[in-house]
């Protein structure tokens, strides 16, 4: 593992995610396909040019619906995440590749083979972003059928990861047998241990169960806490819990998801942020999204009017949002923009680089999982304009270490196969 | 080239069963890429990738076929890429999006070879226990229906990007499949848009009555184990009769024979490596080219060659057999544009609601 020289600045970890959501500005002339392979190739190569650590793709197992109707507002239509990553392994050389896959609607033998194949094909660049699938309706597409209760989903994830880890470690020589409440598996794996021993495990999910799972198994926590103060509290708490389990806290990296909008001056950046926000939250998007949160049909309303009181109980997320709208005098559209959007880093390239560096230096994060608002060119500007500032500050590599695995690039403690934690 | 005179050629990139054992550590992507590039240079129609939820019988490593296919798909430009899938042991929903994704990666060169997962040694890997052999064949047939219905659950033009109304999708052009069968309940729609070919070709190996029924009901292309051209003619007749009995819609099944081959300029050296299996051939590339004319005359659309040694026999196919076929006017001389379906002479179907 490359050891930073003494006095080296604390390195910033960077990942790029390919957005599929309502927040993609799909009517921009630069906006391309969200499904053609050329789009994924462009995005991953841009991130590799920017010396990012890894590229991540989220997953859904069902198209979004609302009130029994397909949601037609957002950028929908995704690839099978490990399959597009295996294709990207063939057209990249250094960047990590992290598909998102549900532990609820996959089986460990098959999933472990897909990730292990990706790891071998990419010479040690595979990860797995573990989700337990929050959509209670996804079960309609799978043999498992009825959805698991929240607590059961993490119980299954726990057994699942132990089984997958044992398969990776056992290779083609050691038969595996797992009899649990949720996992019943018997068989010999079809691949030897991969180049990085165990692929990098990313955990996304902020619940108490999710955090408990993360401190036991994950190498990276994909958190929601992109504001510095919140981020510091969260990271400090996660590290303390890891330490309490006897784990080196530096073996668990915290990477919040974050958006960015750049400009030539601070004023220009703020103006662009405003412009992007208005294009992300169009009137129809504002009425639909707030309507979904309210559990009400707001489609006839004027988005520039104040929101009606939500029907939910006091203390619900909708009630808290409503209180905010009243206190700040926000319209429905403004409320949607303020509550739902995250332009975490808005500023000039130099300012954005300085803030990322400062956040990492002061323990608000180990790095960020960035999402652009354009497919597939959302990272071009970041790579061309922010990355050089980070490199100048000495907090981002100017070249990859030849032959390094994702685990090594992330500076993670080496995990031998078979060691669950 | 006149499609009517052209024989289709496929190659099993893993080689013949019982041939050279696979290495203990999976070959690096570069090795597989070299093999795929060789097959592509030889203008072969498609390559297949074997798979199972268990290590190879003689030991060695086995990468997951769809993942390997995706990597090869990104490194090739022309050849069809057909991984093996096992719907009794994998979720049809995942298989549908995975093969659709492969079709996007290859811009229309993907297919899948469906196997019924009859080997009980693999059962412990499935997370459930599939039923009897007969049940498994029925479940696989049903799974292929579901996979195809999911590919058709988006119309080709479902993404509308209607700026005026702020709509990305036209929700009337995306439909649930609402499948409720004896083995599977899948609501859909897919999360992946309709793949470039609409329906990537589905291949199935025909080994007996049960797999024949599976191929007739679910596949576009059947792979036969035939001892010789006469046997192939008899089996093809059985398939045609089964098609007629089933009232199969759409184009008739394409029929290929699986031929294990060992090739050498010196026929005695080839004979020393003669592979096992029905229809096995050992001899010179020219002799194989001549033999293929007899297989084609038996009513076959093509053959899948299973090399005894991929590294020796694949180049002998591409540099020996193919030029000999070209000299006979029986094989294409250049890459033809289009998708795998188009190359196989299969029309691109429209999305059929409730298929």
GROMACS .gro file of C-alpha atoms in nm, chain A:
model
  421
    1UNK     CA    1   0.000   0.000   0.000
    2UNK     CA    2   0.143   0.341  -0.089
    3UNK     CA    3   0.231   0.528   0.229
    4UNK     CA    4   0.205   0.907   0.208
    5UNK     CA    5   0.541   1.074   0.275
    6UNK     CA    6   0.582   1.243   0.615
    7UNK     CA    7   0.422   1.583   0.621
    8UNK     CA    8   0.194   1.495   0.327
    9UNK     CA    9  -0.145   1.659   0.329
   10UNK     CA   10  -0.442   1.446   0.418
   11UNK     CA   11  -0.562   1.300   0.089
   12UNK     CA   12  -0.912   1.371  -0.034
   13UNK     CA   13  -1.108   1.067  -0.153
   14UNK     CA   14  -1.324   1.131  -0.457
   15UNK     CA   15  -1.592   0.925  -0.623
   16UNK     CA   16  -1.830   1.004  -0.906
   17UNK     CA   17  -2.182   0.876  -0.934
   18UNK     CA   18  -2.385   0.866  -1.253
   19UNK     CA   19  -2.716   1.032  -1.170
   20UNK     CA   20  -3.053   0.890  -1.267
   21UNK     CA   21  -3.310   1.109  -1.108
   22UNK     CA   22  -3.538   1.405  -1.124
   23UNK     CA   23  -3.238   1.628  -1.051
   24UNK     CA   24  -3.072   1.567  -1.387
   25UNK     CA   25  -3.124   1.865  -1.618
   26UNK     CA   26  -3.222   1.652  -1.914
   27UNK     CA   27  -3.342   1.933  -2.139
   28UNK     CA   28  -2.996   2.092  -2.152
   29UNK     CA   29  -2.847   2.077  -2.502
   30UNK     CA   30  -2.536   1.907  -2.358
   31UNK     CA   31  -2.747   1.635  -2.197
   32UNK     CA   32  -2.704   1.296  -2.363
   33UNK     CA   33  -2.837   0.945  -2.314
   34UNK     CA   34  -2.872   0.800  -1.964
   35UNK     CA   35  -2.851   0.442  -2.094
   36UNK     CA   36  -2.621   0.426  -2.399
   37UNK     CA   37  -2.287   0.273  -2.312
   38UNK     CA   38  -2.107   0.572  -2.464
   39UNK     CA   39  -2.248   0.784  -2.178
   40UNK     CA   40  -2.107   0.558  -1.907
   41UNK     CA   41  -1.776   0.535  -2.091
   42UNK     CA   42  -1.755   0.915  -2.111
   43UNK     CA   43  -1.838   0.962  -1.742
   44UNK     CA   44  -1.597   0.697  -1.613
   45UNK     CA   45  -1.313   0.815  -1.833
   46UNK     CA   46  -1.366   1.173  -1.717
   47UNK     CA   47  -1.352   1.057  -1.356
   48UNK     CA   48  -1.039   0.855  -1.432
   49UNK     CA   49  -0.881   1.159  -1.597
   50UNK     CA   50  -0.966   1.345  -1.276
   51UNK     CA   51  -0.782   1.075  -1.075
   52UNK     CA   52  -1.099   0.987  -0.883
   53UNK     CA   53  -1.092   0.679  -0.661
   54UNK     CA   54  -1.404   0.516  -0.791
   55UNK     CA   55  -1.713   0.536  -1.007
   56UNK     CA   56  -2.046   0.433  -0.853
   57UNK     CA   57  -2.383   0.353  -1.004
   58UNK     CA   58  -2.699   0.338  -0.797
   59UNK     CA   59  -2.972   0.083  -0.846
   60UNK     CA   60  -3.347   0.068  -0.854
   61UNK     CA   61  -3.544  -0.251  -0.889
   62UNK     CA   62  -3.869  -0.084  -0.982
   63UNK     CA   63  -3.964   0.230  -1.170
   64UNK     CA   64  -4.088   0.503  -0.943
   65UNK     CA   65  -4.464   0.523  -0.914
   66UNK     CA   66  -4.693   0.762  -0.739
   67UNK     CA   67  -5.060   0.699  -0.668
   68UNK     CA   68  -5.054   0.395  -0.896
   69UNK     CA   69  -4.910   0.585  -1.190
   70UNK     CA   70  -4.563   0.572  -1.335
   71UNK     CA   71  -4.357   0.879  -1.250
   72UNK     CA   72  -4.284   1.041  -1.585
   73UNK     CA   73  -4.077   1.336  -1.461
   74UNK     CA   74  -3.744   1.185  -1.381
   75UNK     CA   75  -3.458   1.043  -1.580
   76UNK     CA   76  -3.546   0.674  -1.560
   77UNK     CA   77  -3.402   0.376  -1.743
   78UNK     CA   78  -3.095   0.221  -1.590
   79UNK     CA   79  -2.849  -0.052  -1.676
   80UNK     CA   80  -2.792  -0.367  -1.471
   81UNK     CA   81  -2.527  -0.219  -1.249
   82UNK     CA   82  -2.257  -0.493  -1.228
   83UNK     CA   83  -2.288  -0.568  -1.600
   84UNK     CA   84  -2.221  -0.211  -1.710
   85UNK     CA   85  -1.931  -0.199  -1.459
   86UNK     CA   86  -1.772  -0.511  -1.611
   87UNK     CA   87  -1.792  -0.343  -1.950
   88UNK     CA   88  -1.635  -0.027  -1.802
   89UNK     CA   89  -1.354  -0.240  -1.655
   90UNK     CA   90  -1.250  -0.315  -2.012
   91UNK     CA   91  -1.221   0.053  -2.109
   92UNK     CA   92  -1.047   0.187  -1.795
   93UNK     CA   93  -0.726   0.105  -1.615
   94UNK     CA   94  -0.710   0.254  -1.269
   95UNK     CA   95  -1.043   0.375  -1.139
   96UNK     CA   96  -1.248   0.167  -0.895
   97UNK     CA   97  -1.584   0.033  -1.012
   98UNK     CA   98  -1.864   0.008  -0.759
   99UNK     CA   99  -2.202  -0.130  -0.862
  100UNK     CA  100  -2.495  -0.101  -0.625
  101UNK     CA  101  -2.676  -0.426  -0.552
  102UNK     CA  102  -2.947  -0.515  -0.308
  103UNK     CA  103  -2.883  -0.778  -0.044
  104UNK     CA  104  -3.260  -0.824  -0.024
  105UNK     CA  105  -3.331  -0.918  -0.386
  106UNK     CA  106  -3.011  -1.100  -0.479
  107UNK     CA  107  -2.862  -1.431  -0.368
  108UNK     CA  108  -2.510  -1.430  -0.223
  109UNK     CA  109  -2.363  -1.698  -0.449
  110UNK     CA  110  -2.460  -1.518  -0.768
  111UNK     CA  111  -2.380  -1.168  -0.642
  112UNK     CA  112  -2.042  -1.279  -0.506
  113UNK     CA  113  -1.959  -1.430  -0.847
  114UNK     CA  114  -2.055  -1.112  -1.030
  115UNK     CA  115  -1.842  -0.894  -0.803
  116UNK     CA  116  -1.551  -1.143  -0.803
  117UNK     CA  117  -1.560  -1.161  -1.183
  118UNK     CA  118  -1.552  -0.780  -1.196
  119UNK     CA  119  -1.259  -0.784  -0.952
  120UNK     CA  120  -1.059  -1.031  -1.163
  121UNK     CA  121  -1.144  -0.860  -1.493
  122UNK     CA  122  -1.043  -0.521  -1.354
  123UNK     CA  123  -0.728  -0.642  -1.175
  124UNK     CA  124  -0.859  -0.552  -0.829
  125UNK     CA  125  -1.083  -0.251  -0.881
  126UNK     CA  126  -1.422  -0.389  -0.773
  127UNK     CA  127  -1.645  -0.274  -0.492
  128UNK     CA  128  -2.001  -0.339  -0.388
  129UNK     CA  129  -2.237  -0.066  -0.269
  130UNK     CA  130  -2.466  -0.262  -0.038
  131UNK     CA  131  -2.827  -0.152  -0.021
  132UNK     CA  132  -3.114  -0.330   0.150
  133UNK     CA  133  -3.375  -0.180  -0.088
  134UNK     CA  134  -3.608   0.065   0.080
  135UNK     CA  135  -3.878   0.046  -0.188
  136UNK     CA  136  -4.142  -0.177  -0.030
  137UNK     CA  137  -4.282  -0.258  -0.374
  138UNK     CA  138  -3.968  -0.399  -0.539
  139UNK     CA  139  -4.060  -0.750  -0.425
  140UNK     CA  140  -4.323  -0.779  -0.697
  141UNK     CA  141  -4.045  -0.847  -0.945
  142UNK     CA  142  -3.875  -1.130  -0.757
  143UNK     CA  143  -3.935  -1.481  -0.634
  144UNK     CA  144  -3.888  -1.358  -0.280
  145UNK     CA  145  -4.208  -1.166  -0.331
  146UNK     CA  146  -4.330  -0.999  -0.014
  147UNK     CA  147  -4.099  -0.738   0.118
  148UNK     CA  148  -3.883  -0.790   0.427
  149UNK     CA  149  -3.939  -0.575   0.733
  150UNK     CA  150  -3.669  -0.315   0.792
  151UNK     CA  151  -3.497  -0.507   1.073
  152UNK     CA  152  -3.509  -0.831   0.872
  153UNK     CA  153  -3.348  -0.658   0.578
  154UNK     CA  154  -3.038  -0.585   0.784
  155UNK     CA  155  -3.044  -0.931   0.942
  156UNK     CA  156  -3.043  -1.072   0.590
  157UNK     CA  157  -2.771  -0.827   0.482
  158UNK     CA  158  -2.559  -0.942   0.775
  159UNK     CA  159  -2.587  -1.311   0.681
  160UNK     CA  160  -2.550  -1.222   0.314
  161UNK     CA  161  -2.221  -1.038   0.359
  162UNK     CA  162  -2.080  -1.313   0.578
  163UNK     CA  163  -2.168  -1.572   0.314
  164UNK     CA  164  -2.031  -1.362   0.025
  165UNK     CA  165  -1.711  -1.291   0.217
  166UNK     CA  166  -1.664  -1.661   0.289
  167UNK     CA  167  -1.717  -1.747  -0.078
  168UNK     CA  168  -1.457  -1.491  -0.185
  169UNK     CA  169  -1.211  -1.627   0.070
  170UNK     CA  170  -1.281  -1.995   0.014
  171UNK     CA  171  -1.216  -1.975  -0.359
  172UNK     CA  172  -1.243  -2.284  -0.574
  173UNK     CA  173  -1.097  -2.514  -0.311
  174UNK     CA  174  -1.302  -2.472   0.006
  175UNK     CA  175  -1.670  -2.570  -0.007
  176UNK     CA  176  -1.899  -2.333   0.180
  177UNK     CA  177  -2.207  -2.410   0.381
  178UNK     CA  178  -2.421  -2.141   0.542
  179UNK     CA  179  -2.740  -2.218   0.724
  180UNK     CA  180  -2.903  -1.910   0.867
  181UNK     CA  181  -3.244  -1.754   0.913
  182UNK     CA  182  -3.220  -1.577   0.579
  183UNK     CA  183  -2.938  -1.745   0.387
  184UNK     CA  184  -2.925  -2.112   0.301
  185UNK     CA  185  -2.624  -2.177   0.084
  186UNK     CA  186  -2.411  -2.474  -0.008
  187UNK     CA  187  -2.151  -2.488  -0.281
  188UNK     CA  188  -1.794  -2.431  -0.390
  189UNK     CA  189  -1.715  -2.094  -0.542
  190UNK     CA  190  -1.610  -2.073  -0.906
  191UNK     CA  191  -1.332  -1.818  -0.870
  192UNK     CA  192  -1.017  -1.795  -0.657
  193UNK     CA  193  -0.975  -1.498  -0.420
  194UNK     CA  194  -0.943  -1.177  -0.621
  195UNK     CA  195  -0.651  -0.938  -0.649
  196UNK     CA  196  -0.759  -0.724  -0.353
  197UNK     CA  197  -0.859  -1.012  -0.126
  198UNK     CA  198  -1.198  -0.876  -0.045
  199UNK     CA  199  -1.367  -0.627  -0.279
  200UNK     CA  200  -1.431  -0.285  -0.121
  201UNK     CA  201  -1.763  -0.276   0.063
  202UNK     CA  202  -1.961   0.048   0.057
  203UNK     CA  203  -2.266   0.088   0.275
  204UNK     CA  204  -2.540   0.332   0.191
  205UNK     CA  205  -2.815   0.383   0.445
  206UNK     CA  206  -2.843   0.615   0.738
  207UNK     CA  207  -3.068   0.423   0.977
  208UNK     CA  208  -2.941   0.293   1.312
  209UNK     CA  209  -2.936  -0.058   1.165
  210UNK     CA  210  -2.748   0.072   0.863
  211UNK     CA  211  -2.484   0.238   1.078
  212UNK     CA  212  -2.444  -0.069   1.297
  213UNK     CA  213  -2.397  -0.276   0.983
  214UNK     CA  214  -2.145  -0.025   0.844
  215UNK     CA  215  -1.919  -0.027   1.147
  216UNK     CA  216  -1.910  -0.406   1.138
  217UNK     CA  217  -1.855  -0.463   0.766
  218UNK     CA  218  -1.809  -0.158   0.547
  219UNK     CA  219  -1.490   0.001   0.418
  220UNK     CA  220  -1.680   0.314   0.313
  221UNK     CA  221  -1.994   0.475   0.448
  222UNK     CA  222  -2.187   0.660   0.178
  223UNK     CA  223  -2.347   0.919   0.406
  224UNK     CA  224  -2.599   1.196   0.356
  225UNK     CA  225  -2.420   1.445   0.580
  226UNK     CA  226  -2.262   1.684   0.337
  227UNK     CA  227  -2.268   1.993   0.562
  228UNK     CA  228  -1.941   2.033   0.757
  229UNK     CA  229  -2.081   2.048   1.112
  230UNK     CA  230  -2.321   1.759   1.057
  231UNK     CA  231  -2.051   1.566   0.872
  232UNK     CA  232  -1.805   1.607   1.159
  233UNK     CA  233  -2.061   1.486   1.415
  234UNK     CA  234  -2.150   1.185   1.202
  235UNK     CA  235  -1.792   1.090   1.120
  236UNK     CA  236  -1.682   1.126   1.481
  237UNK     CA  237  -1.968   0.904   1.596
  238UNK     CA  238  -1.901   0.638   1.331
  239UNK     CA  239  -1.532   0.628   1.412
  240UNK     CA  240  -1.603   0.596   1.783
  241UNK     CA  241  -1.834   0.303   1.719
  242UNK     CA  242  -1.575   0.136   1.497
  243UNK     CA  243  -1.311   0.181   1.765
  244UNK     CA  244  -1.545   0.035   2.025
  245UNK     CA  245  -1.566  -0.278   1.811
  246UNK     CA  246  -1.189  -0.303   1.811
  247UNK     CA  247  -1.159  -0.171   1.460
  248UNK     CA  248  -0.899   0.081   1.340
  249UNK     CA  249  -1.119   0.384   1.270
  250UNK     CA  250  -0.903   0.473   0.971
  251UNK     CA  251  -1.019   0.150   0.809
  252UNK     CA  252  -1.366   0.302   0.770
  253UNK     CA  253  -1.395   0.602   0.539
  254UNK     CA  254  -1.690   0.838   0.546
  255UNK     CA  255  -1.791   0.983   0.209
  256UNK     CA  256  -2.102   1.202   0.192
  257UNK     CA  257  -2.290   1.241  -0.134
  258UNK     CA  258  -2.250   1.595  -0.266
  259UNK     CA  259  -2.349   1.815  -0.558
  260UNK     CA  260  -2.152   2.104  -0.703
  261UNK     CA  261  -2.204   2.411  -0.918
  262UNK     CA  262  -1.904   2.611  -1.040
  263UNK     CA  263  -1.865   2.969  -1.160
  264UNK     CA  264  -1.593   3.212  -1.261
  265UNK     CA  265  -1.665   3.430  -0.958
  266UNK     CA  266  -1.856   3.363  -0.637
  267UNK     CA  267  -2.143   3.571  -0.774
  268UNK     CA  268  -2.140   3.385  -1.103
  269UNK     CA  269  -2.147   3.052  -0.919
  270UNK     CA  270  -2.443   3.162  -0.705
  271UNK     CA  271  -2.626   3.273  -1.017
  272UNK     CA  272  -2.556   2.942  -1.190
  273UNK     CA  273  -2.667   2.753  -0.880
  274UNK     CA  274  -2.996   2.944  -0.890
  275UNK     CA  275  -3.035   2.876  -1.262
  276UNK     CA  276  -2.959   2.504  -1.224
  277UNK     CA  277  -3.200   2.481  -0.930
  278UNK     CA  278  -3.482   2.632  -1.132
  279UNK     CA  279  -3.412   2.387  -1.412
  280UNK     CA  280  -3.399   2.093  -1.169
  281UNK     CA  281  -3.714   2.197  -0.988
  282UNK     CA  282  -3.952   2.299  -1.264
  283UNK     CA  283  -4.305   2.399  -1.162
  284UNK     CA  284  -4.439   2.050  -1.238
  285UNK     CA  285  -4.154   1.886  -1.045
  286UNK     CA  286  -4.215   2.112  -0.743
  287UNK     CA  287  -4.588   2.039  -0.731
  288UNK     CA  288  -4.536   1.665  -0.781
  289UNK     CA  289  -4.255   1.618  -0.530
  290UNK     CA  290  -4.410   1.828  -0.254
  291UNK     CA  291  -4.743   1.661  -0.333
  292UNK     CA  292  -4.580   1.320  -0.286
  293UNK     CA  293  -4.432   1.425   0.047
  294UNK     CA  294  -4.765   1.574   0.154
  295UNK     CA  295  -4.956   1.269   0.032
  296UNK     CA  296  -5.183   1.508  -0.159
  297UNK     CA  297  -5.254   1.609  -0.516
  298UNK     CA  298  -5.119   1.963  -0.559
  299UNK     CA  299  -5.128   1.957  -0.939
  300UNK     CA  300  -5.386   2.236  -0.975
  301UNK     CA  301  -5.192   2.481  -0.759
  302UNK     CA  302  -4.962   2.769  -0.842
  303UNK     CA  303  -4.605   2.662  -0.748
  304UNK     CA  304  -4.531   3.021  -0.646
  305UNK     CA  305  -4.803   3.008  -0.377
  306UNK     CA  306  -4.724   2.898  -0.022
  307UNK     CA  307  -4.780   2.524   0.039
  308UNK     CA  308  -5.103   2.409   0.208
  309UNK     CA  309  -5.065   2.242   0.548
  310UNK     CA  310  -4.983   1.872   0.506
  311UNK     CA  311  -5.221   1.609   0.638
  312UNK     CA  312  -4.953   1.413   0.826
  313UNK     CA  313  -4.907   1.414   1.203
  314UNK     CA  314  -4.703   1.686   1.376
  315UNK     CA  315  -4.335   1.593   1.378
  316UNK     CA  316  -4.352   1.418   1.040
  317UNK     CA  317  -4.095   1.523   0.778
  318UNK     CA  318  -4.374   1.697   0.586
  319UNK     CA  319  -4.481   1.890   0.896
  320UNK     CA  320  -4.123   2.000   0.960
  321UNK     CA  321  -4.093   2.119   0.600
  322UNK     CA  322  -4.421   2.303   0.625
  323UNK     CA  323  -4.307   2.480   0.944
  324UNK     CA  324  -3.995   2.588   0.763
  325UNK     CA  325  -4.195   2.719   0.467
  326UNK     CA  326  -4.417   2.923   0.701
  327UNK     CA  327  -4.124   3.058   0.904
  328UNK     CA  328  -3.928   3.162   0.595
  329UNK     CA  329  -4.224   3.257   0.378
  330UNK     CA  330  -4.134   3.003   0.107
  331UNK     CA  331  -4.343   2.914  -0.196
  332UNK     CA  332  -4.399   2.551  -0.292
  333UNK     CA  333  -4.122   2.574  -0.550
  334UNK     CA  334  -3.881   2.750  -0.315
  335UNK     CA  335  -3.952   2.492  -0.047
  336UNK     CA  336  -3.874   2.211  -0.290
  337UNK     CA  337  -3.551   2.381  -0.396
  338UNK     CA  338  -3.436   2.449  -0.040
  339UNK     CA  339  -3.538   2.112   0.102
  340UNK     CA  340  -3.453   1.870  -0.172
  341UNK     CA  341  -3.152   2.006  -0.359
  342UNK     CA  342  -2.794   1.978  -0.251
  343UNK     CA  343  -2.557   2.215  -0.425
  344UNK     CA  344  -2.304   2.130  -0.157
  345UNK     CA  345  -2.014   2.303  -0.323
  346UNK     CA  346  -2.100   2.626  -0.500
  347UNK     CA  347  -1.818   2.863  -0.590
  348UNK     CA  348  -1.517   2.918  -0.806
  349UNK     CA  349  -1.304   2.610  -0.876
  350UNK     CA  350  -1.039   2.737  -0.633
  351UNK     CA  351  -1.302   2.797  -0.361
  352UNK     CA  352  -1.459   2.456  -0.410
  353UNK     CA  353  -1.119   2.285  -0.392
  354UNK     CA  354  -1.035   2.482  -0.077
  355UNK     CA  355  -1.362   2.384   0.092
  356UNK     CA  356  -1.329   2.018   0.006
  357UNK     CA  357  -0.972   2.021   0.136
  358UNK     CA  358  -1.074   2.203   0.453
  359UNK     CA  359  -1.368   1.969   0.518
  360UNK     CA  360  -1.144   1.666   0.489
  361UNK     CA  361  -0.867   1.828   0.697
  362UNK     CA  362  -1.112   1.913   0.975
  363UNK     CA  363  -1.274   1.572   0.983
  364UNK     CA  364  -1.610   1.654   0.823
  365UNK     CA  365  -1.550   1.376   0.569
  366UNK     CA  366  -1.280   1.154   0.422
  367UNK     CA  367  -1.394   1.260   0.078
  368UNK     CA  368  -1.707   1.297  -0.132
  369UNK     CA  369  -1.922   1.097  -0.370
  370UNK     CA  370  -2.005   1.365  -0.624
  371UNK     CA  371  -2.309   1.385  -0.847
  372UNK     CA  372  -2.332   1.622  -1.141
  373UNK     CA  373  -2.657   1.747  -1.287
  374UNK     CA  374  -2.584   1.658  -1.649
  375UNK     CA  375  -2.545   1.318  -1.816
  376UNK     CA  376  -2.284   1.225  -1.915
  377UNK     CA  377  -2.078   1.546  -1.904
  378UNK     CA  378  -2.147   1.642  -1.541
  379UNK     CA  379  -1.787   1.582  -1.431
  380UNK     CA  380  -1.606   1.740  -1.721
  381UNK     CA  381  -1.597   2.081  -1.556
  382UNK     CA  382  -1.502   1.943  -1.214
  383UNK     CA  383  -1.218   1.740  -1.364
  384UNK     CA  384  -1.091   2.022  -1.579
  385UNK     CA  385  -1.122   2.304  -1.327
  386UNK     CA  386  -1.137   2.179  -0.966
  387UNK     CA  387  -0.906   1.878  -0.981
  388UNK     CA  388  -0.596   2.085  -1.073
  389UNK     CA  389  -0.652   2.298  -0.761
  390UNK     CA  390  -0.680   1.987  -0.542
  391UNK     CA  391  -0.362   1.852  -0.699
  392UNK     CA  392  -0.183   2.183  -0.645
  393UNK     CA  393  -0.281   2.164  -0.280
  394UNK     CA  394  -0.121   1.821  -0.264
  395UNK     CA  395  -0.442   1.648  -0.155
  396UNK     CA  396  -0.520   1.455  -0.474
  397UNK     CA  397  -0.287   1.227  -0.670
  398UNK     CA  398  -0.156   1.359  -1.002
  399UNK     CA  399  -0.107   1.004  -1.127
  400UNK     CA  400  -0.241   0.668  -1.015
  401UNK     CA  401   0.001   0.420  -0.863
  402UNK     CA  402   0.051   0.169  -1.143
  403UNK     CA  403  -0.112  -0.163  -1.062
  404UNK     CA  404  -0.271  -0.045  -0.737
  405UNK     CA  405  -0.603  -0.198  -0.636
  406UNK     CA  406  -0.904   0.010  -0.533
  407UNK     CA  407  -0.840  -0.092  -0.172
  408UNK     CA  408  -0.483   0.036  -0.198
  409UNK     CA  409  -0.586   0.359  -0.370
  410UNK     CA  410  -0.828   0.431  -0.086
  411UNK     CA  411  -0.553   0.377   0.171
  412UNK     CA  412  -0.761   0.112   0.341
  413UNK     CA  413  -0.629  -0.138   0.585
  414UNK     CA  414  -0.568  -0.459   0.396
  415UNK     CA  415  -0.839  -0.709   0.468
  416UNK     CA  416  -0.743  -1.065   0.422
  417UNK     CA  417  -1.004  -1.285   0.266
  418UNK     CA  418  -1.213  -1.459   0.526
  419UNK     CA  419  -1.182  -1.194   0.794
  420UNK     CA  420  -1.532  -1.061   0.829
  421UNK     CA  421  -1.414  -0.763   1.029
   0.00000   0.00000   0.00000
